[in-house]
Amino acid sequence: MPVNEVPSSFGEADVLDVAVVGAGFAGMYMIHRLKGTGLSFRAFERGDGVGGTWFWNRYPGARCDVPSLQYSYSFSEELEQEWEWSEKYATQPEILAYANHVADRFDLRSHVTFDTEIVAVVWDADSAFWTLTTSAGDSVRARFVVAAVGALSAGKEPDIPGLESFAGMTLFTNRWPKDGVDLTGKTIGVIGTGSSGIQVIPVLAEHAREVTVYQRTPAYTLPAQNEVYDAAYLAEYKARYREHRAKARSTRTGLLLERRPEPALSVDEAERRRRYQECWDAGIFGCTASAFSDIVGDIAANETAAEFIREQIRDIVRDPAVAEDLIPRAYPFGTRRVCLDTGYYDAFNRDDVRLVNLRRDPIVEITPQGVRTASAERRHDVLVFATGFDAITGSFTRLGIVGRGGVRLEDVWSEAPRAYLGLQVSGFPNLFTVTGPSSPSILSNVLVSIEEHVDWITELLQHMADTGARTVEADPEAERQWYEEAAALVEGTLYPQADSYFMGTNIPGKPRVFLPYMGGVNAYHDKITQVARDGYTGLLFDVTASSRAAVGAEGR
Ligand code: N01
């Protein structure tokens, strides 16, 4: 039976078969796949346009750090041939233009209700429907919910006393004003030095009168070595696009990047330096961490990479005291998200850029005039917060999801963020968490992971239609085993040595657990493919008598 002839309860007029939450890259592709199923569906998006993270993070300097040719959908050969990326690392406006192009080309927009934030998603066991409620108080019922909300979309609010008292302009990189903001001649304080801070600081420095960077934890960042794509390279790449896509899927990261098999200390220092220099010059995300087999597994190996980067910082930054403050030492290289930048360390050679090391001189409060640290109050016209996200789980829990027996997802995950294959949570039937915890998610080229999840969900819906299943949810035992399998992979690596959003430690009260699956995109693909092939092992289906009869009537 094709999925569009699903049992009658799927097709009730006043309810949806599938509600998709979010119209970022995951939600858009989910819509595209659902269009082919005949199921009734609708997506709900809190913004007034598509693009998700690229809709919100419009700060100056925002761009991807996965090569544009790879950071794009692979589902349509026509799309990948016709779209022209202009740079190795596309800017946010170019990526958003791409998202809009995809929405138009595949007629996705008409399936989205924009400006609509979902604030409650509640399961009703009797009817086996979810009720989704919007911030405006409207509600819709749906058999299935696909939470395509992004792994990095719930912003972390800065918990700094006095924030509300600031009399100047307050900006957040993760929700930058849509029409931009003219910061020419302003005195700006920037709080946060992860990927967002590192991208925005050099661009702000070009326009502002003065930029003060408040740094609590220095990041390891390498130059992006961005460049304009030349036509011959693009043509050659596109001629072999399928091959490149297949190869990327066969790696650990979903990127065209292989981890070298030998340990760092198995080669001499000259060879190590040669490889690290190659990565520094190439500007490829993940290159240094893949230069040897044990960079995130062995502290001595790790130190060789870390020390190489520290040397580069000392080389670039003219003031030795500033260089020392910019050098990361407190955690191993690669255990927090490594950044790619354009002119970050150079920015600190400007007279109008200052660094405040918050480890030595912590913020006491924000005042109406600026920021007071232990040593001084500095006045600012503008404060820019690049303070990050409640990663991987926050975008799901803020939907107010209440499953079987009135249990809140937020409460379940406050103990342990379990999700079978990163996709389904026991006690939350018919709910799918795209790029959820214990999936490769933000450790991978997320476009690859998004397509993987959406394809898998679509096939599962087809399977349910074929078998007359009304509900599906994770078997608690399978969920527990997957969680432990994912946790075991991290044991013995260096990741737990760092406080990071990977470990949930940037959000007070979050359990200290490594959130993504680190076994690799390739191993993960094999696993979820096998699960499907074996009839969805680890998932529990509820096949109602009526749907059994409907399926039986068709001779199955
Ligand atoms: O966030 P982050 P992000 N006082 O969590 C600091 C993706 N991304 O938005 O670590 C002072 O990395 C915090 O300090 P600490 C990418 O996956 C990609 O920059 O808590 N400081 C840290 O320095 C990335 O990893 C691109 O000590 C405070 C910073 O804020 C992810 O998004 C571009 C503070 C937060 O860094 C998140 O990056 C941008 C406080 N109270 C983002 N609270 C690309 O290039 C927090 N901090 C594709």
Coordinates of C-alpha atoms and ligand atoms in Angstrom, one line a residue:
M1 CA 0.0 0.0 0.0
P2 CA 1.5 3.4 -0.9
V3 CA 1.9 5.8 1.9
N4 CA -0.8 8.1 0.6
E5 CA -3.4 5.3 1.2
V6 CA -2.6 5.1 4.9
P7 CA -5.4 4.0 7.2
S8 CA -8.2 6.4 7.7
S9 CA -7.2 7.9 11.0
F10 CA -4.1 9.4 9.2
G11 CA -6.2 11.3 6.8
E12 CA -8.8 13.1 9.1
A13 CA -9.6 16.5 7.7
D14 CA -8.9 18.5 10.8
V15 CA -5.6 17.0 11.6
L16 CA -2.3 16.6 9.9
D17 CA -0.5 13.4 9.3
V18 CA 2.8 15.1 10.0
A19 CA 3.7 18.4 11.6
V20 CA 7.2 19.6 10.9
V21 CA 8.7 22.0 13.3
G22 CA 11.2 24.3 11.7
A23 CA 12.0 25.4 8.1
G24 CA 15.7 25.4 8.2
F25 CA 17.7 23.0 6.1
A26 CA 16.3 19.9 7.9
G27 CA 12.7 21.1 7.8
M28 CA 12.9 22.1 4.1
Y29 CA 14.2 18.8 3.1
M30 CA 11.6 17.0 5.2
I31 CA 8.9 19.0 3.4
H32 CA 10.4 18.0 0.1
R33 CA 10.3 14.3 1.0
L34 CA 6.8 14.5 2.4
K35 CA 5.5 16.0 -0.8
G36 CA 6.2 12.7 -2.5
T37 CA 4.3 10.6 0.1
G38 CA 0.7 11.8 -0.2
L39 CA 0.6 12.4 3.6
S40 CA -1.0 15.6 4.8
F41 CA 1.6 17.8 6.4
R42 CA 2.6 21.4 7.3
A43 CA 5.7 23.0 8.7
F44 CA 5.7 25.7 11.4
E45 CA 8.5 28.2 11.5
R46 CA 9.1 30.9 14.1
G47 CA 10.9 33.2 11.6
D48 CA 9.3 34.9 8.6
G49 CA 11.5 33.0 6.1
V50 CA 13.3 29.7 5.5
G51 CA 16.9 29.0 6.3
G52 CA 17.0 28.3 10.1
T53 CA 20.4 29.1 11.5
W54 CA 21.2 31.1 8.4
F55 CA 18.0 33.1 8.8
W56 CA 18.9 34.1 12.4
N57 CA 22.7 34.4 12.5
R58 CA 23.1 37.4 10.3
Y59 CA 26.0 39.0 12.1
P60 CA 28.7 40.6 10.0
G61 CA 31.3 38.0 9.0
A62 CA 29.0 35.0 9.3
R63 CA 29.9 32.3 6.9
C64 CA 30.1 28.5 6.8
D65 CA 33.3 26.7 7.7
V66 CA 32.5 23.6 5.6
P67 CA 33.3 24.1 1.9
S68 CA 30.2 25.4 0.2
L69 CA 30.2 22.7 -2.4
Q70 CA 29.9 20.2 0.5
Y71 CA 27.7 22.3 2.7
S72 CA 24.7 21.9 0.4
Y73 CA 22.0 19.5 -0.4
S74 CA 22.8 16.4 -2.4
F75 CA 19.3 15.2 -3.1
S76 CA 19.0 16.9 -6.5
E77 CA 21.6 16.6 -9.2
E78 CA 20.0 19.5 -11.1
L79 CA 20.2 21.7 -8.0
E80 CA 23.8 21.0 -7.4
Q81 CA 24.7 21.6 -11.0
E82 CA 22.7 24.8 -11.4
W83 CA 23.6 26.6 -8.1
E84 CA 26.9 28.6 -8.4
W85 CA 28.7 29.0 -5.1
S86 CA 31.0 32.0 -5.3
E87 CA 33.4 31.3 -2.5
K88 CA 35.0 28.3 -0.8
Y89 CA 33.2 29.4 2.4
A90 CA 30.0 31.1 1.5
T91 CA 28.8 34.1 3.5
Q92 CA 25.5 34.0 5.4
P93 CA 23.7 36.1 2.7
E94 CA 24.8 33.6 0.0
I95 CA 23.7 30.6 2.1
L96 CA 20.4 32.2 2.8
A97 CA 19.9 33.0 -0.9
Y98 CA 20.6 29.3 -1.6
A99 CA 17.9 28.3 1.0
N100 CA 15.4 30.6 -0.6
H101 CA 16.3 29.3 -4.0
V102 CA 15.7 25.7 -2.8
A103 CA 12.4 26.8 -1.3
D104 CA 11.2 28.3 -4.6
R105 CA 12.6 25.7 -6.9
F106 CA 10.9 22.8 -5.0
D107 CA 7.8 24.8 -4.0
L108 CA 8.4 24.4 -0.3
R109 CA 7.3 27.8 1.0
S110 CA 3.6 27.2 0.5
H111 CA 3.8 24.3 3.0
V112 CA 5.2 26.5 5.8
T113 CA 3.3 28.6 8.3
F114 CA 5.8 31.3 9.1
D115 CA 6.0 33.6 12.1
T116 CA 4.6 30.7 14.2
E117 CA 6.5 29.5 17.2
I118 CA 5.5 26.2 18.6
V119 CA 5.5 26.3 22.4
A120 CA 3.8 23.1 23.4
V121 CA 3.7 19.6 21.9
V122 CA 1.5 17.3 23.9
W123 CA 0.7 13.6 23.3
D124 CA -2.8 12.2 23.7
A125 CA -2.5 8.5 24.2
D126 CA -6.2 7.8 23.5
S127 CA -6.3 9.3 20.1
A128 CA -2.6 8.8 19.4
F129 CA -2.2 12.4 18.2
W130 CA 0.1 15.2 19.2
T131 CA -1.4 18.6 19.8
L132 CA 0.9 21.4 18.9
T133 CA 0.2 24.9 20.3
T134 CA 1.6 28.1 19.0
S135 CA 2.7 31.1 21.0
A136 CA -0.4 32.8 19.6
G137 CA -2.6 30.1 21.3
D138 CA -3.6 28.3 18.1
S139 CA -3.4 24.6 18.0
V140 CA -3.1 21.8 15.4
R141 CA -3.2 18.1 15.8
A142 CA -0.8 15.7 14.0
R143 CA -0.1 12.0 14.0
F144 CA 3.6 12.5 13.7
V145 CA 5.9 15.4 14.7
V146 CA 9.2 15.9 13.0
A147 CA 11.2 18.3 15.2
A148 CA 13.6 19.7 12.6
V149 CA 14.7 22.5 14.9
G150 CA 18.5 22.5 14.5
A151 CA 21.1 21.4 16.9
L152 CA 22.3 25.0 17.5
S153 CA 19.3 27.2 17.5
A154 CA 18.3 27.7 21.2
G155 CA 20.5 30.6 22.2
K156 CA 22.3 30.6 25.5
E157 CA 21.3 33.8 27.3
P158 CA 24.2 35.4 29.0
D159 CA 23.9 35.1 32.7
I160 CA 25.6 38.3 33.7
P161 CA 24.3 40.6 36.4
G162 CA 23.1 44.0 35.3
L163 CA 22.5 43.0 31.7
E164 CA 19.1 44.7 31.6
S165 CA 20.6 47.9 32.9
F166 CA 22.8 48.6 29.9
A167 CA 21.8 51.9 28.2
G168 CA 23.4 51.3 24.9
M169 CA 22.6 48.8 22.1
T170 CA 22.6 45.1 22.9
L171 CA 23.1 42.7 20.0
F172 CA 23.2 38.9 19.9
T173 CA 25.0 37.1 17.1
N174 CA 22.3 34.4 17.1
R175 CA 19.5 36.8 16.4
W176 CA 21.1 39.7 14.6
P177 CA 18.7 42.4 13.3
K178 CA 17.3 41.5 9.9
D179 CA 18.1 44.8 8.3
G180 CA 21.6 45.0 9.7
V181 CA 22.9 47.7 12.0
D182 CA 25.4 50.4 11.3
L183 CA 28.2 50.1 13.9
T184 CA 30.5 52.7 12.3
G185 CA 32.4 54.7 14.8
K186 CA 30.9 52.8 17.8
T187 CA 32.7 51.6 20.9
I188 CA 31.9 47.9 21.1
G189 CA 32.3 45.2 23.7
V190 CA 32.1 41.6 22.5
I191 CA 31.4 38.8 24.9
G192 CA 32.2 35.3 23.7
T193 CA 35.0 33.9 21.6
G194 CA 33.6 30.8 20.0
S195 CA 33.0 30.5 16.2
S196 CA 30.6 33.4 16.2
G197 CA 32.7 35.8 18.2
I198 CA 35.8 34.8 16.2
Q199 CA 34.0 35.6 12.9
V200 CA 32.4 38.8 14.0
I201 CA 35.3 40.5 15.8
P202 CA 37.6 41.2 12.8
V203 CA 34.7 42.6 10.8
L204 CA 33.5 44.8 13.7
A205 CA 37.1 46.0 14.1
E206 CA 37.0 47.4 10.6
H207 CA 34.0 49.7 11.3
A208 CA 34.0 50.4 15.0
R209 CA 36.0 53.1 16.8
E210 CA 37.1 50.5 19.3
V211 CA 36.4 46.9 20.0
T212 CA 37.0 45.3 23.4
V213 CA 36.9 41.5 23.4
Y214 CA 35.9 39.9 26.7
Q215 CA 37.4 36.4 26.5
R216 CA 36.7 33.7 29.1
T217 CA 38.0 30.7 27.1
P218 CA 40.3 31.1 24.1
A219 CA 39.5 28.9 21.1
Y220 CA 41.8 27.1 18.8
T221 CA 41.2 28.7 15.5
L222 CA 42.9 28.3 12.2
P223 CA 42.8 30.6 9.1
A224 CA 39.9 29.7 6.8
Q225 CA 42.1 30.6 3.8
N226 CA 38.9 31.5 2.1
E227 CA 39.0 32.2 -1.7
V228 CA 36.7 32.9 -4.6
Y229 CA 36.0 29.7 -6.5
D230 CA 37.4 29.8 -10.0
A231 CA 35.3 28.6 -12.9
A232 CA 37.6 25.7 -13.9
Y233 CA 37.6 24.3 -10.4
L234 CA 33.9 24.5 -10.1
A235 CA 33.4 22.8 -13.5
E236 CA 35.8 20.0 -12.6
Y237 CA 34.2 19.5 -9.2
K238 CA 30.7 19.4 -10.5
A239 CA 31.6 16.9 -13.2
R240 CA 32.4 14.5 -10.4
Y241 CA 29.9 15.7 -7.9
R242 CA 28.2 12.3 -7.3
E243 CA 31.6 10.7 -6.7
H244 CA 32.5 13.5 -4.2
R245 CA 29.2 13.1 -2.4
A246 CA 29.6 9.4 -2.1
K247 CA 33.1 9.7 -0.8
A248 CA 32.1 12.3 1.8
R249 CA 29.4 10.0 3.1
S250 CA 32.0 7.2 3.5
T251 CA 34.1 9.2 6.0
R252 CA 33.7 9.8 9.7
T253 CA 32.8 13.4 9.3
G254 CA 30.7 13.5 6.1
L255 CA 33.4 15.7 4.7
L256 CA 36.0 15.0 2.0
L257 CA 38.5 14.4 4.7
E258 CA 40.2 11.1 5.7
R259 CA 41.8 10.6 9.1
R260 CA 45.4 9.5 8.6
P261 CA 45.9 6.1 10.1
E262 CA 49.2 6.6 11.9
P263 CA 49.8 8.0 15.5
A264 CA 51.4 11.4 15.7
L265 CA 54.4 10.2 17.6
S266 CA 55.1 7.4 15.1
V267 CA 56.6 10.0 12.7
D268 CA 59.4 12.5 13.4
E269 CA 58.9 16.1 14.3
A270 CA 59.6 17.4 10.9
E271 CA 56.9 15.2 9.4
R272 CA 54.4 16.3 12.1
R273 CA 55.2 19.9 11.5
R274 CA 54.9 19.4 7.7
R275 CA 51.3 18.0 8.1
Y276 CA 50.2 20.7 10.6
Q277 CA 51.6 23.4 8.3
E278 CA 49.7 21.8 5.4
C279 CA 46.5 22.0 7.4
W280 CA 47.2 25.6 8.5
D281 CA 47.7 26.6 4.9
A282 CA 44.8 24.6 3.5
G283 CA 42.1 26.1 5.8
I284 CA 40.0 22.9 6.0
F285 CA 37.9 22.2 9.0
G286 CA 38.9 19.0 10.7
C287 CA 42.2 18.8 8.9
T288 CA 44.5 19.1 11.9
A289 CA 42.4 16.7 14.0
S290 CA 42.6 14.2 11.2
A291 CA 46.3 14.6 10.5
F292 CA 47.0 11.6 12.8
S293 CA 44.9 8.9 14.2
D294 CA 45.2 9.9 17.9
I295 CA 44.9 13.7 18.1
V296 CA 41.7 13.5 20.2
G297 CA 42.8 10.2 21.8
D298 CA 46.2 10.8 23.2
I299 CA 47.3 13.8 25.1
A300 CA 51.0 13.6 24.0
A301 CA 49.9 13.5 20.4
N302 CA 47.4 16.2 21.0
E303 CA 50.0 18.5 22.5
T304 CA 52.1 18.4 19.3
A305 CA 49.1 19.8 17.3
A306 CA 48.2 22.3 20.1
E307 CA 51.8 23.5 20.3
F308 CA 52.0 24.1 16.6
I309 CA 48.9 26.3 16.7
R310 CA 50.2 28.2 19.8
E311 CA 53.4 29.0 17.8
Q312 CA 51.4 30.4 15.0
I313 CA 49.5 32.7 17.4
R314 CA 52.8 33.9 18.9
D315 CA 54.0 34.6 15.3
I316 CA 51.0 36.6 14.3
V317 CA 50.2 38.6 17.4
R318 CA 52.8 41.3 17.9
D319 CA 52.2 42.0 21.6
P320 CA 53.5 38.9 23.4
A321 CA 51.3 39.4 26.5
V322 CA 48.2 39.5 24.2
A323 CA 49.4 36.4 22.3
E324 CA 49.8 34.5 25.6
D325 CA 46.2 35.5 26.6
L326 CA 44.9 34.3 23.2
I327 CA 46.6 30.9 23.5
P328 CA 44.4 28.0 24.6
R329 CA 46.0 25.8 27.3
A330 CA 43.3 24.7 29.6
Y331 CA 41.8 21.9 27.4
P332 CA 43.2 19.6 24.6
F333 CA 43.0 20.7 21.0
G334 CA 39.8 19.5 19.2
T335 CA 37.8 18.8 22.4
R336 CA 35.9 22.0 21.9
R337 CA 34.7 23.0 18.5
V338 CA 37.8 24.2 16.5
C339 CA 37.1 27.4 14.5
L340 CA 38.1 28.7 11.2
D341 CA 38.6 32.4 11.0
T342 CA 39.4 35.3 8.7
G343 CA 41.9 37.6 10.2
Y344 CA 41.1 36.9 13.9
Y345 CA 44.5 37.0 15.4
D346 CA 45.6 39.8 13.1
A347 CA 42.7 41.9 14.5
F348 CA 44.6 42.0 17.8
N349 CA 47.4 43.8 16.2
R350 CA 45.1 46.8 15.7
D351 CA 45.4 49.7 18.1
D352 CA 41.6 49.8 18.3
V353 CA 41.1 46.2 19.5
R354 CA 41.7 45.3 23.1
L355 CA 41.6 41.9 24.8
V356 CA 40.3 41.4 28.4
N357 CA 41.2 38.1 29.8
L358 CA 38.2 37.2 32.0
R359 CA 40.1 34.4 33.7
R360 CA 42.4 37.0 35.3
D361 CA 39.9 39.9 35.3
P362 CA 36.4 38.5 35.5
I363 CA 33.2 40.4 34.7
V364 CA 31.5 41.7 37.8
E365 CA 28.5 43.2 36.2
I366 CA 27.1 45.0 33.2
T367 CA 26.4 48.7 34.0
P368 CA 24.4 51.3 32.2
Q369 CA 27.6 52.5 30.6
G370 CA 29.4 49.2 29.8
V371 CA 31.1 46.3 31.5
R372 CA 32.7 46.3 34.9
T373 CA 35.4 43.7 35.5
A374 CA 37.3 43.2 38.6
S375 CA 39.9 45.8 37.5
A376 CA 37.9 48.5 35.7
E377 CA 34.7 49.7 34.1
R378 CA 34.9 50.1 30.3
R379 CA 32.3 52.2 28.5
H380 CA 30.6 50.9 25.4
D381 CA 28.0 52.1 22.9
V382 CA 27.2 48.6 21.9
L383 CA 27.5 45.1 23.5
V384 CA 27.6 42.1 21.2
F385 CA 26.9 38.7 22.8
A386 CA 28.3 35.7 21.0
T387 CA 27.6 33.4 24.0
G388 CA 26.5 30.3 22.1
F389 CA 23.7 27.8 22.3
D390 CA 22.0 25.2 24.5
A391 CA 23.3 22.8 21.9
I392 CA 21.7 19.6 20.6
T393 CA 19.0 19.3 23.3
G394 CA 17.8 22.9 24.0
S395 CA 16.1 23.4 20.7
F396 CA 13.9 20.3 21.3
T397 CA 13.2 20.8 25.0
R398 CA 12.1 24.4 24.5
L399 CA 9.2 23.1 22.3
G400 CA 7.5 22.1 25.5
I401 CA 7.2 18.4 24.5
V402 CA 5.0 16.3 26.8
G403 CA 4.9 12.6 26.0
R404 CA 3.1 9.5 27.3
G405 CA 1.9 9.8 30.9
G406 CA 2.4 13.6 31.0
V407 CA 6.2 13.2 31.1
R408 CA 8.2 16.2 29.8
L409 CA 11.1 15.7 27.5
E410 CA 12.9 18.4 29.4
D411 CA 12.7 16.3 32.6
V412 CA 13.7 13.1 30.9
W413 CA 16.7 14.7 29.3
S414 CA 17.7 16.6 32.4
E415 CA 18.9 13.2 33.8
A416 CA 20.3 11.7 30.6
P417 CA 19.7 13.0 27.0
R418 CA 18.8 9.6 25.5
A419 CA 17.5 9.1 22.0
Y420 CA 17.6 5.8 20.2
L421 CA 19.8 6.5 17.1
G422 CA 19.4 10.1 18.0
L423 CA 16.0 10.0 16.4
Q424 CA 13.4 8.7 18.8
V425 CA 12.8 8.9 22.5
S426 CA 11.1 6.2 24.5
G427 CA 7.8 7.5 25.9
F428 CA 7.4 10.0 23.0
P429 CA 5.7 8.1 20.3
N430 CA 5.7 9.3 16.7
L431 CA 8.2 12.1 17.5
F432 CA 11.4 12.4 15.5
T433 CA 14.4 14.4 16.6
V434 CA 16.4 15.4 13.5
T435 CA 20.1 15.6 14.4
G436 CA 19.2 14.8 18.0
P437 CA 21.5 13.6 20.8
S438 CA 23.6 10.4 20.1
S439 CA 23.6 11.1 16.4
P440 CA 26.6 12.5 14.5
S441 CA 24.8 15.9 14.4
I442 CA 27.2 18.8 15.0
L443 CA 30.3 16.5 14.8
S444 CA 29.6 16.0 11.1
N445 CA 28.9 17.9 8.0
V446 CA 25.4 18.6 9.2
L447 CA 23.9 18.7 5.7
V448 CA 24.8 15.0 5.3
S449 CA 23.4 14.1 8.7
I450 CA 20.2 16.0 7.9
E451 CA 19.6 14.2 4.7
E452 CA 20.4 10.9 6.3
H453 CA 17.8 11.5 9.0
V454 CA 15.1 12.8 6.8
D455 CA 15.4 10.0 4.3
W456 CA 15.3 7.5 7.2
I457 CA 12.2 9.0 8.7
T458 CA 10.4 9.1 5.3
E459 CA 11.1 5.4 4.8
L460 CA 9.9 4.6 8.3
L461 CA 6.6 6.4 7.6
Q462 CA 6.3 4.4 4.4
H463 CA 7.0 1.2 6.4
M464 CA 4.3 2.2 8.9
A465 CA 1.8 2.8 6.1
D466 CA 2.6 -0.5 4.6
T467 CA 2.2 -2.4 7.8
G468 CA -0.7 -0.4 9.3
A469 CA 1.3 0.7 12.3
R470 CA -0.3 3.7 14.2
T471 CA 2.6 4.5 16.5
V472 CA 6.3 4.0 16.7
E473 CA 8.6 4.7 19.6
A474 CA 12.0 3.7 20.9
D475 CA 12.2 0.5 22.9
P476 CA 13.7 1.7 26.3
E477 CA 16.2 -1.1 26.3
A478 CA 17.4 -0.4 22.8
E479 CA 17.6 3.3 23.7
R480 CA 19.7 2.5 26.8
Q481 CA 22.0 0.3 24.8
W482 CA 22.5 2.9 22.1
Y483 CA 23.2 5.6 24.7
E484 CA 25.8 3.4 26.4
E485 CA 27.4 2.4 23.1
A486 CA 27.7 6.1 22.2
A487 CA 29.1 6.9 25.7
A488 CA 31.6 4.1 25.5
L489 CA 33.1 5.6 22.3
V490 CA 33.9 8.8 24.1
E491 CA 35.5 7.0 27.1
G492 CA 39.3 7.0 26.7
T493 CA 39.2 10.0 24.4
L494 CA 40.2 13.5 25.4
Y495 CA 36.7 15.0 24.9
P496 CA 35.6 14.7 28.6
Q497 CA 38.6 16.7 29.7
A498 CA 37.1 19.9 28.3
D499 CA 34.1 21.9 29.4
S500 CA 32.2 22.5 26.2
Y501 CA 28.8 22.5 24.7
F502 CA 29.6 19.0 23.4
M503 CA 29.6 18.0 27.1
G504 CA 26.6 20.2 27.9
T505 CA 28.6 22.2 30.5
N506 CA 27.9 25.6 29.0
I507 CA 24.4 25.4 30.3
P508 CA 23.9 25.3 34.1
G509 CA 22.1 22.2 35.3
K510 CA 22.6 20.2 32.1
P511 CA 24.0 16.7 32.7
R512 CA 27.7 16.4 31.9
V513 CA 27.4 14.0 29.0
F514 CA 29.0 14.0 25.5
L515 CA 26.0 14.8 23.3
P516 CA 26.8 13.8 19.7
Y517 CA 27.6 10.3 18.5
M518 CA 31.3 10.2 17.8
G519 CA 31.5 6.8 16.0
G520 CA 31.4 8.6 12.6
V521 CA 28.9 9.4 9.9
N522 CA 29.9 6.2 8.1
A523 CA 29.4 3.8 11.0
Y524 CA 26.2 5.6 12.0
H525 CA 24.9 5.2 8.4
D526 CA 25.6 1.5 8.5
K527 CA 23.8 1.2 11.9
I528 CA 20.6 2.9 11.0
T529 CA 20.5 1.3 7.6
Q530 CA 20.8 -2.1 9.2
V531 CA 18.1 -1.2 11.7
A532 CA 15.7 -0.4 8.9
R533 CA 16.7 -3.5 6.9
D534 CA 16.1 -5.7 9.9
G535 CA 12.5 -4.4 10.2
Y536 CA 13.3 -1.5 12.5
T537 CA 14.9 -3.3 15.4
G538 CA 14.8 -1.4 18.7
L539 CA 11.5 0.4 17.7
L540 CA 8.1 -0.6 19.1
F541 CA 5.1 -0.4 16.8
D542 CA 1.5 -0.3 17.8
V543 CA -0.6 -1.8 15.1
T544 CA -4.3 -1.2 15.8
A545 CA -7.0 -3.7 15.0
S546 CA -8.6 -1.4 12.5
S547 CA -5.4 -0.7 10.7
R548 CA -4.6 -4.4 10.7
A549 CA -7.9 -5.1 9.1
A550 CA -7.3 -2.3 6.5
V551 CA -3.9 -3.8 5.7
G552 CA -5.4 -7.3 5.6
A553 CA -8.2 -6.2 3.2
E554 CA -5.5 -5.4 0.8
G555 CA -4.1 -8.8 1.0
R556 CA -1.0 -8.2 3.1
Ligands
N01_1 O1 29.1 29.6 20.6 P1 30.2 28.9 21.5 P2 29.2 30.2 19.1 N1 30.7 35.4 30.1 O2 29.5 28.1 22.5 C1 31.4 32.6 26.0 C2 28.4 26.9 15.1 N2 28.9 28.1 14.4 O3 27.9 30.8 18.8 O4 33.5 28.7 26.8 C3 31.7 35.4 29.3 O5 31.2 28.2 20.7 C4 32.0 31.2 26.0 O6 33.0 31.1 27.0 P3 33.1 29.8 27.8 C5 29.6 26.1 15.4 O7 29.3 24.7 15.5 C6 29.5 27.9 13.2 O8 30.4 31.0 18.9 O9 31.8 29.5 28.4 N3 31.8 34.6 28.2 C7 32.4 31.1 24.6 O10 33.7 31.7 24.4 C8 30.0 26.6 16.8 O11 30.8 25.8 17.5 C9 30.0 28.9 12.5 O12 34.1 30.1 28.8 C10 30.7 33.8 28.0 C11 31.4 31.8 23.8 O13 30.7 32.6 24.7 C12 28.6 26.8 17.4 O14 27.8 27.3 16.3 C13 29.8 30.2 13.0 C14 29.6 33.8 28.9 C15 30.3 30.9 23.2 O15 31.0 30.1 22.2 C16 28.5 27.8 18.5 O16 29.4 28.9 18.3 C17 29.2 30.4 14.2 C18 29.6 34.6 29.9 N4 28.6 34.7 30.8 C19 28.7 29.3 14.9 N5 28.7 32.9 28.4 C20 30.6 28.6 11.2 O17 31.7 29.0 11.0 C21 29.3 32.3 27.3 N6 30.5 32.9 27.0 C22 30.0 27.6 10.3

